[in-house]
XYZ file of C-alpha atoms in Angstrom:
713
model
C 3.534 52.927 167.124
C 4.033 50.694 164.130
C 7.479 50.134 162.652
C 6.395 51.704 159.396
C 5.272 54.871 161.076
C 8.475 55.024 163.144
C 10.543 54.683 159.975
C 8.590 57.461 158.312
C 9.056 59.758 161.270
C 12.788 58.958 161.399
C 13.198 59.761 157.708
C 11.372 63.064 158.143
C 13.560 63.927 161.136
C 16.724 63.093 159.194
C 15.648 65.232 156.255
C 14.791 68.065 158.600
C 18.169 67.781 160.320
C 19.918 67.750 156.932
C 18.043 70.868 155.885
C 18.973 72.549 159.163
C 22.610 71.569 158.636
C 22.563 72.816 155.035
C 20.957 76.066 156.101
C 23.480 76.363 158.928
C 26.417 75.740 156.516
C 25.134 78.247 153.982
C 24.612 80.767 156.754
C 28.175 80.330 157.917
C 29.538 80.706 154.357
C 27.511 83.845 153.724
C 28.624 85.408 156.982
C 32.301 85.228 155.966
C 33.871 88.269 154.255
C 36.242 86.102 152.213
C 35.101 85.071 148.753
C 34.465 81.291 149.058
C 33.388 78.523 146.737
C 33.470 74.721 146.845
C 34.506 72.813 143.716
C 34.253 69.137 142.845
C 37.109 67.041 141.451
C 36.208 68.013 137.881
C 36.141 71.732 138.731
C 32.371 72.078 139.003
C 31.311 74.799 141.450
C 28.882 73.162 143.857
C 28.594 75.922 146.480
C 29.372 79.659 146.807
C 28.787 82.437 149.346
C 27.477 85.958 148.789
C 30.971 87.505 148.849
C 31.980 85.186 146.031
C 29.044 86.315 143.868
C 29.804 89.962 144.524
C 33.510 89.407 143.767
C 32.609 87.774 140.445
C 30.325 90.555 139.343
C 32.902 93.224 140.251
C 35.440 91.501 138.035
C 33.290 91.204 134.941
C 31.964 87.707 135.590
C 28.531 86.364 134.585
C 26.151 84.237 136.655
C 26.622 81.318 134.266
C 30.423 81.454 134.642
C 30.603 81.934 138.390
C 27.521 80.449 140.052
C 26.803 76.908 141.224
C 26.927 74.438 138.386
C 29.555 76.333 136.343
C 33.129 75.024 136.001
C 35.957 76.863 137.801
C 38.671 75.394 135.571
C 36.861 76.492 132.410
C 36.416 80.021 133.762
C 40.159 80.196 134.529
C 41.064 78.887 131.077
C 38.915 81.575 129.427
C 40.804 84.204 131.471
C 44.079 82.745 130.216
C 42.922 82.715 126.595
C 41.334 86.178 126.772
C 43.803 88.134 128.936
C 46.878 85.911 129.131
C 46.634 85.802 132.930
C 49.412 83.565 134.226
C 47.901 83.696 137.715
C 44.860 81.758 136.390
C 47.116 79.007 135.078
C 48.865 78.724 138.430
C 45.469 78.605 140.151
C 44.290 75.586 138.063
C 47.475 73.664 138.810
C 47.294 74.466 142.522
C 43.637 73.418 142.909
C 44.279 70.103 141.135
C 47.219 69.261 143.441
C 44.881 69.656 146.447
C 42.044 67.642 144.842
C 44.492 64.846 143.944
C 45.851 64.741 147.469
C 49.362 65.829 146.359
C 49.361 68.701 148.854
C 47.293 69.539 151.891
C 46.987 73.232 151.035
C 47.798 75.626 148.195
C 48.234 79.389 148.494
C 49.121 82.121 146.000
C 49.126 85.923 145.940
C 47.918 87.817 142.876
C 46.787 91.248 141.777
C 43.331 91.918 140.446
C 43.088 95.638 139.749
C 39.721 97.234 139.135
C 39.270 100.300 136.920
C 39.196 102.495 140.031
C 41.969 101.106 142.207
C 44.813 98.645 142.595
C 43.818 95.466 144.478
C 45.648 92.376 145.721
C 44.270 89.008 146.900
C 45.465 85.764 148.438
C 43.858 82.562 147.157
C 43.874 79.619 149.583
C 42.771 76.093 148.595
C 42.005 73.407 151.232
C 40.721 69.800 150.762
C 37.183 68.836 151.800
C 36.045 65.225 152.195
C 32.278 65.262 151.658
C 30.676 62.831 149.269
C 33.997 62.500 147.442
C 37.056 64.743 146.973
C 36.249 68.394 146.933
C 38.167 71.670 147.506
C 37.254 74.832 149.371
C 38.609 77.929 147.578
C 38.787 81.281 149.382
C 39.949 84.646 148.032
C 41.008 87.145 150.722
C 41.398 90.839 149.903
C 44.865 92.000 151.105
C 44.792 95.373 149.333
C 45.000 97.333 152.596
C 47.929 95.220 153.791
C 49.698 95.730 150.474
C 49.026 99.448 150.521
C 50.461 99.749 154.031
C 53.546 97.775 152.969
C 54.031 100.046 149.959
C 53.563 103.129 152.075
C 56.057 101.877 154.662
C 58.535 101.096 151.886
C 58.025 104.550 150.419
C 58.445 106.169 153.849
C 61.659 104.214 154.312
C 62.859 105.321 150.869
C 62.038 108.944 151.706
C 63.958 108.646 154.975
C 66.927 107.159 153.110
C 66.753 110.006 150.612
C 66.760 112.450 153.489
C 69.923 110.887 154.869
C 71.729 110.454 151.568
C 71.088 113.834 149.944
C 71.359 117.325 151.359
C 71.258 119.252 148.087
C 67.812 120.751 147.601
C 67.297 119.874 143.919
C 68.490 116.270 144.240
C 66.520 115.744 147.445
C 63.310 117.126 145.919
C 63.604 114.896 142.855
C 64.150 111.721 144.921
C 61.168 112.520 147.146
C 58.911 113.147 144.160
C 59.915 109.838 142.569
C 59.256 107.846 145.763
C 55.937 109.563 146.367
C 54.771 108.990 142.790
C 55.682 105.297 142.929
C 53.033 104.727 145.647
C 50.244 107.220 144.961
C 50.581 107.052 141.145
C 49.407 110.583 140.319
C 49.704 111.905 136.787
C 51.665 114.883 138.122
C 53.477 115.532 141.404
C 54.797 118.999 142.362
C 56.734 120.562 145.244
C 56.399 124.267 146.055
C 58.583 126.068 148.614
C 57.492 129.167 150.428
C 59.431 132.412 150.148
C 57.548 135.123 151.973
C 54.077 135.267 150.471
C 55.093 133.406 147.319
C 55.226 129.692 146.508
C 58.021 128.858 144.066
C 57.990 125.586 142.162
C 61.015 123.547 143.270
C 60.476 120.358 141.238
C 58.000 118.167 139.384
C 57.627 114.487 138.482
C 57.278 113.262 135.873
C 58.772 116.121 133.852
C 55.981 117.386 131.602
C 55.946 120.008 128.883
C 53.374 122.253 130.498
C 53.153 125.701 132.061
C 51.994 123.938 135.238
C 55.516 122.543 135.789
C 57.564 125.548 134.726
C 60.319 126.163 137.271
C 59.732 129.915 137.286
C 56.055 129.457 138.047
C 54.878 131.220 141.207
C 51.741 130.743 143.350
C 50.581 133.100 146.071
C 49.979 131.984 149.656
C 46.201 131.827 150.237
C 45.349 131.517 146.531
C 44.174 128.354 144.774
C 44.512 124.897 146.376
C 48.284 124.968 146.949
C 48.175 128.444 148.469
C 45.225 127.510 150.694
C 47.050 124.453 152.079
C 49.979 126.656 153.117
C 47.888 129.447 154.640
C 45.638 127.017 156.563
C 48.246 124.369 157.362
C 45.669 121.716 156.353
C 45.528 119.271 153.458
C 43.177 120.299 150.640
C 41.438 117.787 148.313
C 39.354 118.391 145.188
C 37.876 115.530 143.138
C 36.841 117.885 140.321
C 38.731 121.174 140.054
C 36.370 122.339 137.289
C 33.509 122.432 139.810
C 35.540 123.414 142.877
C 35.479 127.212 143.296
C 38.645 127.096 145.429
C 40.694 126.216 142.336
C 41.462 129.534 140.618
C 44.498 128.516 138.598
C 43.174 128.209 135.025
C 46.304 126.506 133.631
C 45.473 123.317 135.576
C 42.002 123.211 134.082
C 43.255 123.989 130.577
C 45.820 121.171 130.887
C 42.950 118.684 131.363
C 43.540 117.871 135.021
C 40.526 116.797 137.059
C 41.472 115.857 140.615
C 43.986 117.633 142.837
C 45.411 117.419 146.336
C 47.685 119.851 148.203
C 49.513 118.578 151.304
C 51.303 121.271 153.367
C 54.905 120.727 154.504
C 54.665 121.641 158.186
C 57.747 122.032 160.370
C 57.643 123.518 163.884
C 54.196 124.938 163.223
C 55.280 126.717 160.051
C 54.398 125.757 156.467
C 57.618 125.518 154.436
C 55.692 124.785 151.262
C 53.306 122.208 149.822
C 53.110 119.019 147.749
C 50.685 119.069 144.820
C 49.208 115.837 143.375
C 47.082 115.851 140.231
C 45.344 113.361 137.940
C 43.618 113.644 134.602
C 40.865 111.244 135.642
C 38.557 111.527 138.625
C 40.421 110.454 141.764
C 39.882 110.654 145.515
C 43.363 111.418 146.882
C 41.946 111.707 150.406
C 42.078 107.882 150.627
C 45.870 108.305 150.878
C 45.647 111.181 153.345
C 47.332 109.410 156.274
C 50.231 108.292 154.134
C 50.609 111.637 152.355
C 50.680 113.618 155.586
C 53.208 111.194 157.110
C 55.465 111.599 154.086
C 54.956 115.359 154.148
C 56.153 115.492 157.769
C 59.399 113.661 156.868
C 59.860 115.780 153.764
C 59.457 118.959 155.812
C 62.319 117.914 158.112
C 64.519 117.084 155.124
C 63.690 120.313 153.329
C 64.412 122.353 156.447
C 67.860 120.737 156.737
C 68.443 121.198 153.024
C 67.425 124.860 153.192
C 69.866 125.365 156.072
C 72.549 123.704 153.951
C 71.749 125.896 150.942
C 71.912 129.004 153.123
C 75.246 127.864 154.573
C 76.580 127.054 151.103
C 75.508 130.459 149.797
C 77.128 132.134 152.793
C 80.298 130.148 152.131
C 80.293 131.201 148.474
C 79.724 134.830 149.461
C 82.529 134.570 152.009
C 84.825 133.008 149.414
C 84.054 135.855 147.013
C 84.754 138.383 149.755
C 88.025 136.653 150.631
C 89.010 136.506 146.960
C 88.252 140.196 146.604
C 90.193 140.910 149.778
C 93.159 138.905 148.480
C 93.010 140.808 145.198
C 92.983 144.118 147.054
C 95.842 142.971 149.276
C 97.825 141.916 146.194
C 97.159 145.326 144.622
C 98.274 147.055 147.815
C 101.436 144.940 147.957
C 102.208 145.739 144.320
C 101.488 149.424 144.883
C 103.814 149.383 147.861
C 106.464 147.719 145.682
C 106.094 150.442 143.089
C 106.401 153.049 145.840
C 109.571 151.322 147.028
C 110.947 151.198 143.476
C 110.541 154.964 143.355
C 112.703 155.132 146.456
C 115.215 152.791 144.848
C 115.315 154.596 141.506
C 117.816 157.289 142.469
C 120.262 154.838 144.017
C 119.901 152.369 141.145
C 120.544 155.113 138.582
C 123.635 156.122 140.573
C 124.930 152.520 140.659
C 124.164 151.936 136.998
C 125.971 155.115 135.941
C 128.991 153.965 137.944
C 128.946 150.616 136.125
C 128.657 152.312 132.737
C 131.547 154.603 133.679
C 133.751 151.562 134.452
C 132.886 149.963 131.089
C 133.374 153.207 129.141
C 136.628 154.026 130.896
C 138.165 150.645 130.167
C 137.072 150.812 126.510
C 138.666 154.291 126.181
C 141.896 153.020 127.710
C 141.948 150.055 125.319
C 141.550 152.442 122.387
C 144.228 155.023 123.342
C 146.852 153.004 125.204
C 149.217 150.438 123.800
C 148.819 147.701 126.347
C 150.508 144.356 126.658
C 148.387 141.270 126.094
C 148.202 140.887 129.883
C 147.061 144.515 130.248
C 144.404 144.090 127.572
C 143.119 140.950 129.301
C 142.971 142.799 132.632
C 140.796 145.549 131.113
C 138.551 142.973 129.405
C 138.095 141.096 132.689
C 137.111 144.359 134.426
C 134.514 145.003 131.704
C 133.226 141.410 132.022
C 132.847 141.684 135.816
C 131.089 145.041 135.468
C 128.648 143.622 132.907
C 127.880 140.774 135.344
C 127.197 143.312 138.122
C 124.882 145.290 135.817
C 123.087 142.073 134.824
C 122.528 141.173 138.480
C 121.230 144.682 139.211
C 118.683 144.482 136.369
C 117.639 140.971 137.423
C 117.052 142.084 141.012
C 114.937 145.097 140.129
C 112.858 143.049 137.651
C 112.376 140.279 140.214
C 111.368 142.767 142.902
C 108.863 144.647 140.726
C 107.206 141.565 139.235
C 103.700 140.721 140.502
C 103.593 137.025 141.319
C 102.285 134.570 143.907
C 104.260 133.155 146.822
C 107.019 130.902 145.490
C 109.037 129.573 148.411
C 112.293 127.730 147.869
C 115.107 126.520 150.063
C 117.762 129.266 150.195
C 120.781 130.083 152.344
C 119.723 133.116 154.359
C 123.358 134.233 154.619
C 123.681 134.513 150.833
C 120.231 136.061 150.388
C 120.770 138.756 153.021
C 124.277 139.526 151.751
C 122.998 139.955 148.165
C 119.983 142.036 149.198
C 122.011 144.341 151.409
C 124.309 145.038 148.453
C 121.232 145.821 146.409
C 119.876 148.175 149.094
C 123.168 149.924 149.805
C 122.725 152.254 146.844
C 119.332 153.419 148.164
C 120.579 154.299 151.641
C 122.389 157.611 152.230
C 126.143 157.352 152.841
C 125.549 159.137 156.154
C 124.010 155.882 157.402
C 126.596 153.245 158.341
C 125.563 149.646 157.682
C 127.015 146.980 159.980
C 126.306 143.498 158.589
C 126.925 140.364 160.687
C 126.303 137.002 158.997
C 126.282 133.539 160.571
C 129.312 131.301 160.326
C 127.335 128.369 158.877
C 124.659 128.252 156.156
C 121.093 128.855 157.423
C 118.604 127.192 155.070
C 114.991 128.431 155.178
C 112.026 128.130 152.807
C 111.233 131.647 151.618
C 110.168 133.656 148.595
C 113.308 135.671 147.847
C 111.390 138.577 146.290
C 109.284 138.934 149.430
C 112.412 138.706 151.573
C 113.761 141.662 149.553
C 110.568 143.568 150.325
C 110.849 142.809 154.054
C 114.434 144.100 154.216
C 113.619 147.138 152.080
C 110.729 148.178 154.340
C 112.631 147.620 157.580
C 115.728 149.445 156.309
C 113.712 152.376 154.932
C 111.880 152.709 158.259
C 115.208 152.580 160.113
C 116.720 155.321 157.908
C 113.622 157.470 158.493
C 113.788 156.883 162.266
C 117.463 158.014 162.245
C 116.693 161.045 160.072
C 119.137 159.610 157.475
C 122.094 159.598 159.878
C 123.181 156.832 162.250
C 124.011 153.131 162.530
C 121.962 150.390 160.840
C 122.725 146.855 162.042
C 121.677 143.731 160.133
C 122.578 140.425 161.770
C 121.784 136.729 161.408
C 121.627 133.991 164.004
C 120.273 130.502 164.577
C 118.703 129.232 167.799
C 116.412 126.548 169.194
C 113.149 127.764 170.691
C 111.011 125.790 173.138
C 107.218 126.002 173.385
C 107.554 128.431 176.298
C 109.692 130.790 174.193
C 107.225 130.912 171.277
C 104.135 133.175 171.020
C 101.214 131.197 172.483
C 98.588 132.828 170.255
C 100.297 131.796 166.987
C 100.463 128.011 167.602
C 104.122 127.911 166.576
C 106.024 124.610 166.515
C 109.082 124.323 168.809
C 112.377 123.770 167.001
C 115.254 125.464 165.217
C 114.655 129.021 163.956
C 116.678 131.536 161.948
C 116.811 135.007 163.506
C 117.139 138.053 161.244
C 117.610 141.283 163.219
C 117.393 144.850 161.905
C 118.397 147.548 164.442
C 118.716 151.296 164.213
C 119.993 154.101 166.429
C 116.917 156.259 165.799
C 114.292 157.950 167.940
C 112.628 154.732 169.113
C 108.940 154.207 169.965
C 106.756 154.325 173.064
C 104.430 151.509 174.170
C 101.312 153.029 172.589
C 103.032 153.257 169.201
C 104.382 149.687 169.510
C 100.815 148.371 169.891
C 99.803 149.833 166.506
C 102.868 149.481 164.246
C 101.566 146.398 162.418
C 98.082 147.845 161.852
C 97.358 148.583 158.166
C 97.701 152.283 157.251
C 99.232 153.213 160.635
C 102.255 155.449 160.159
C 104.348 157.875 162.198
C 105.509 159.649 159.052
C 104.130 162.960 157.871
C 101.069 162.993 155.623
C 102.065 162.214 152.039
C 105.381 160.581 152.937
C 104.200 157.099 153.836
C 101.287 154.756 153.141
C 101.315 152.959 156.485
C 101.398 149.611 154.686
C 105.090 148.778 155.094
C 105.160 147.064 158.499
C 101.748 145.428 158.049
C 103.078 143.836 154.846
C 106.282 142.768 156.632
C 104.187 141.121 159.330
C 101.979 139.370 156.748
C 104.961 138.086 154.750
C 106.744 136.691 157.831
C 103.562 134.959 159.065
C 102.930 133.523 155.580
C 106.338 131.821 155.853
C 105.530 130.269 159.231
C 107.484 132.841 161.243
C 106.876 135.658 163.718
C 108.228 139.100 164.653
C 109.226 140.699 167.944
C 110.040 144.383 168.441
C 112.153 146.007 171.152
C 112.116 149.792 171.266
C 112.246 152.655 173.732
C 112.060 156.386 173.086
C 115.517 157.767 172.347
C 117.167 154.306 172.289
C 116.381 153.096 168.768
C 114.454 149.999 167.649
C 115.243 146.337 166.961
C 113.041 144.141 164.787
C 113.723 140.408 165.235
C 112.298 138.170 162.502
C 112.133 134.414 163.173
C 111.821 131.857 160.344
C 111.638 128.045 160.759
C 114.923 126.465 159.630
C 114.421 123.968 156.818
C 115.807 120.446 157.000
C 116.464 120.573 153.253
C 119.906 121.265 151.918
C 120.479 124.005 149.368
C 120.258 122.549 145.891
C 123.375 123.712 144.047
C 122.809 121.660 140.939
C 121.702 124.742 138.985
C 124.518 127.013 140.125
C 126.971 128.118 137.469
C 129.870 125.756 137.065
C 133.138 126.400 135.324
C 133.616 123.766 132.677
C 135.231 123.312 129.330
C 133.126 124.959 126.662
C 131.458 122.356 124.477
C 131.756 123.037 120.773
C 129.883 121.694 117.759
C 129.704 121.668 113.985
C 125.925 121.918 113.433
C 124.195 124.528 111.258
C 122.580 127.353 113.253
C 120.029 130.015 112.280
C 120.537 133.031 114.608
C 117.715 135.648 114.688
C 117.856 139.040 116.476
C 116.479 142.363 115.255
C 119.437 144.202 116.896
C 122.166 143.865 114.236
C 125.065 144.238 116.679
C 123.704 141.513 118.950
C 123.064 139.266 115.944
C 126.662 139.712 114.789
C 128.132 139.104 118.268
C 126.014 135.992 118.785
C 127.052 134.653 115.387
C 130.736 135.300 116.055
C 130.646 133.504 119.405
C 128.880 130.465 117.912
C 131.268 130.400 114.944
C 134.186 130.503 117.384
C 132.700 127.353 118.962
C 132.725 125.661 115.534
C 129.119 126.099 114.413
C 128.118 127.172 110.896
C 125.883 130.218 111.469
C 123.361 132.070 109.321
C 122.507 135.407 110.965
C 119.361 137.463 110.149
C 117.805 140.556 111.725
C 114.200 139.935 110.621
C 111.899 137.213 111.946
C 109.918 137.283 108.671
C 113.097 136.779 106.637
C 114.155 133.975 108.978
C 110.820 132.215 108.357
C 111.249 132.609 104.581
C 114.776 131.110 104.711
C 113.595 128.194 106.825
C 110.539 127.531 104.683
C 112.715 127.430 101.565
C 115.174 124.886 103.061
C 113.850 123.304 106.294
C 116.650 120.726 106.380
C 119.405 123.352 106.011
C 119.442 124.080 109.766
C 120.040 121.928 112.844
C 119.296 124.573 115.499
C 117.562 127.974 115.815
C 118.360 130.790 118.274
C 115.706 133.537 118.270
C 115.149 136.740 120.215
C 111.675 137.149 121.739
C 110.874 140.849 121.287
C 111.039 141.708 117.567
C 108.870 143.753 115.178
C 106.564 141.960 112.698
C 106.742 138.599 114.519
C 107.841 137.721 118.062
C 110.209 134.880 118.828
C 107.419 132.649 120.189
C 105.293 133.295 117.087
C 108.270 132.483 114.861
C 108.909 129.276 116.799
C 105.281 128.185 116.337
C 105.567 128.662 112.540
C 108.908 126.844 112.334
C 107.541 123.838 114.240
C 104.592 123.629 111.839
C 107.091 123.251 108.979
C 109.449 120.892 110.817
C 108.246 119.605 114.219
C 111.658 118.211 115.265
C 113.686 121.432 114.884
C 115.390 122.437 118.208
C 114.619 126.083 119.105
C 116.190 128.258 121.822
C 114.358 131.444 122.868
C 116.414 134.421 124.146
C 115.079 137.404 126.118
C 116.096 139.874 128.774
C 112.642 139.656 130.407
C 111.030 136.330 131.348
C 107.595 137.380 132.652
C 105.784 136.045 129.578
C 107.725 132.775 129.557
C 106.464 129.647 131.323
C 107.009 125.926 130.936
C 103.516 125.635 129.431
C 104.179 128.383 126.858
C 107.527 126.887 125.830
C 106.086 123.390 125.466
C 103.063 124.639 123.539
C 105.248 126.472 120.998
C 107.741 123.607 120.654
C 110.648 125.542 122.226
C 113.397 123.360 123.726
C 115.196 125.962 125.879
C 114.868 129.501 127.256
C 117.956 131.615 128.107
C 118.189 135.133 129.522
C 120.162 137.955 128.013
C 122.914 139.127 128.050
C 124.305 136.149 126.155
C 127.773 134.898 127.003
C 129.812 132.389 125.036
C 129.543 129.924 127.908
C 125.750 130.296 128.000
C 125.456 129.823 124.215
C 127.727 126.778 124.299
C 125.827 124.938 127.014
C 122.369 125.892 125.677
C 123.242 124.675 122.167
C 124.458 121.272 123.356
C 121.457 120.791 125.658
C 118.987 121.589 122.857
C 120.802 119.406 120.326
C 121.774 116.450 122.520
C 118.839 116.477 124.954
C 121.299 116.310 127.855
C 120.558 118.458 130.916
C 123.678 120.574 131.536
C 123.944 122.764 134.680
C 125.004 126.324 133.881
């Protein structure tokens, strides 16, 4: 074969091989799912695969802009100029760094959303040495990867919401927000099942539509939401206007098109459903796996939240019941007090008449007898002591009858029992002997003195009844240390030092069956109509409220002994407020003294004038206000009674302070129930003192109000 022919055959073989290689390369490119093109150093596209062409058309490209022979850089620049796409600018720079050999590979992630869905891609650029510098550009669709990442993030957020929030409303709102951030519906709803009804629990975003009204109710089995609950399956509708299953006209009238209902299944039961809606046509079934996964987590959270709401409601109901019970108990206690006051009334009237007789007798003797100065002073001192006894008697009965909450304070039980027994003596028949034994040393306990009075009154009344108003009543005090073994196991008492108050009688006693019931409410051994059966139950409640306990020893025919144990306080009795004898402190200031009782106004004025004050006395609160308004600077101090016609003392004080905010005011009253620190401060009152007024009390109160110095009296 000639050389010429061999050369011709070789050339033909080479061309054939080249064509085979080209066809093979194109075949490989077209078989790849990635969108690939090859560009020259100047950006000219010299090769593309089918995926690239399809990708270009889907994104609004033209054959001239995207096919072989067009310029990639120019196409990117047009995208920058037309749409302001920063990703296109980054792409140009990245491709050039590969073509120039500055980097071996360039990669960037970008979004390229179509009208129908969100899409993400990764662009990778690699160098290619073939007839000069070239670059292979591939675009890989990572939308599914991105969607899974978003769904996982949303699932994590839902799980976090489940852990962080237990309140139903807050939990529902967080879940709706997280769900909407991934699926991007125009409206997201949560319905909860109650029987055969579906009640709207929340919506996102909040829209002004009847669809998202909180009082809106669906029926199980009706429309798409109801069908998802009754079937336990997700329901999807791309066009609710054509779907006969959608019977809720408000959705159609609102302009919604596509809808999905995902049931919230927990332990085989549908707790409710999630509704997703869009105004445009949308296939929510593409998100089915994600939506049903989220729905499963939401169902667990909602179940826990519903349990919490039920528990919270039960707690609120219980609190209301307890509050009502406490109110009823307080009413019963007060009623029992009033019943006891009826018992006390006869004895108190007897004691008070005796006190009045002492005062009247001494006054008569002062009027008819010519006594020496010493004799006159003796009679005056007797009157003064009797007035003090009457004052104490009134204070005790007011304190006992007042309805107030527990107000424990450190008191010496010796002094408290001694005072209360004196108070009760007048209520107990003289045929009953009282033997009182106090402790040698002070016994300090924390107790509400009014309730201690009630305890003693009930125990003593029961003792008198048990003795048929004739016998021996013993009241004794002691102090002892009790170990854990000596304390009632069921009450969880703390070992330590306890005060023991014992009340014993020589009455009929009680058998074991009666002893088991004595502290039960409304149990009584008295005849019908003579006892409420509340006395001992209240005693028991009061002692337990003070951290103590009661034991009872009784046998038929041998009387009864009630032992009350109270924890001894480590505090010492505060005596700073006890009355101290001191030199009366006088003054020269100008005082306005107001009391509607003329005699009391005159006496108060005389006592203050004796102390050196210049006093203007009036018996009308209205007149007092007129005097003060005319000359506000004419007075340095005001004493005013509380209970007066036309204007009370507190009302007068409020008006005076409006005229002159710095005026010191002292309020006087025989009854302090309406007076509190808040009331005094609000009205601008410096000091409150209780009637009857003594010269010592007036002296100390005046100096404290004027000088601002706290004086114990």
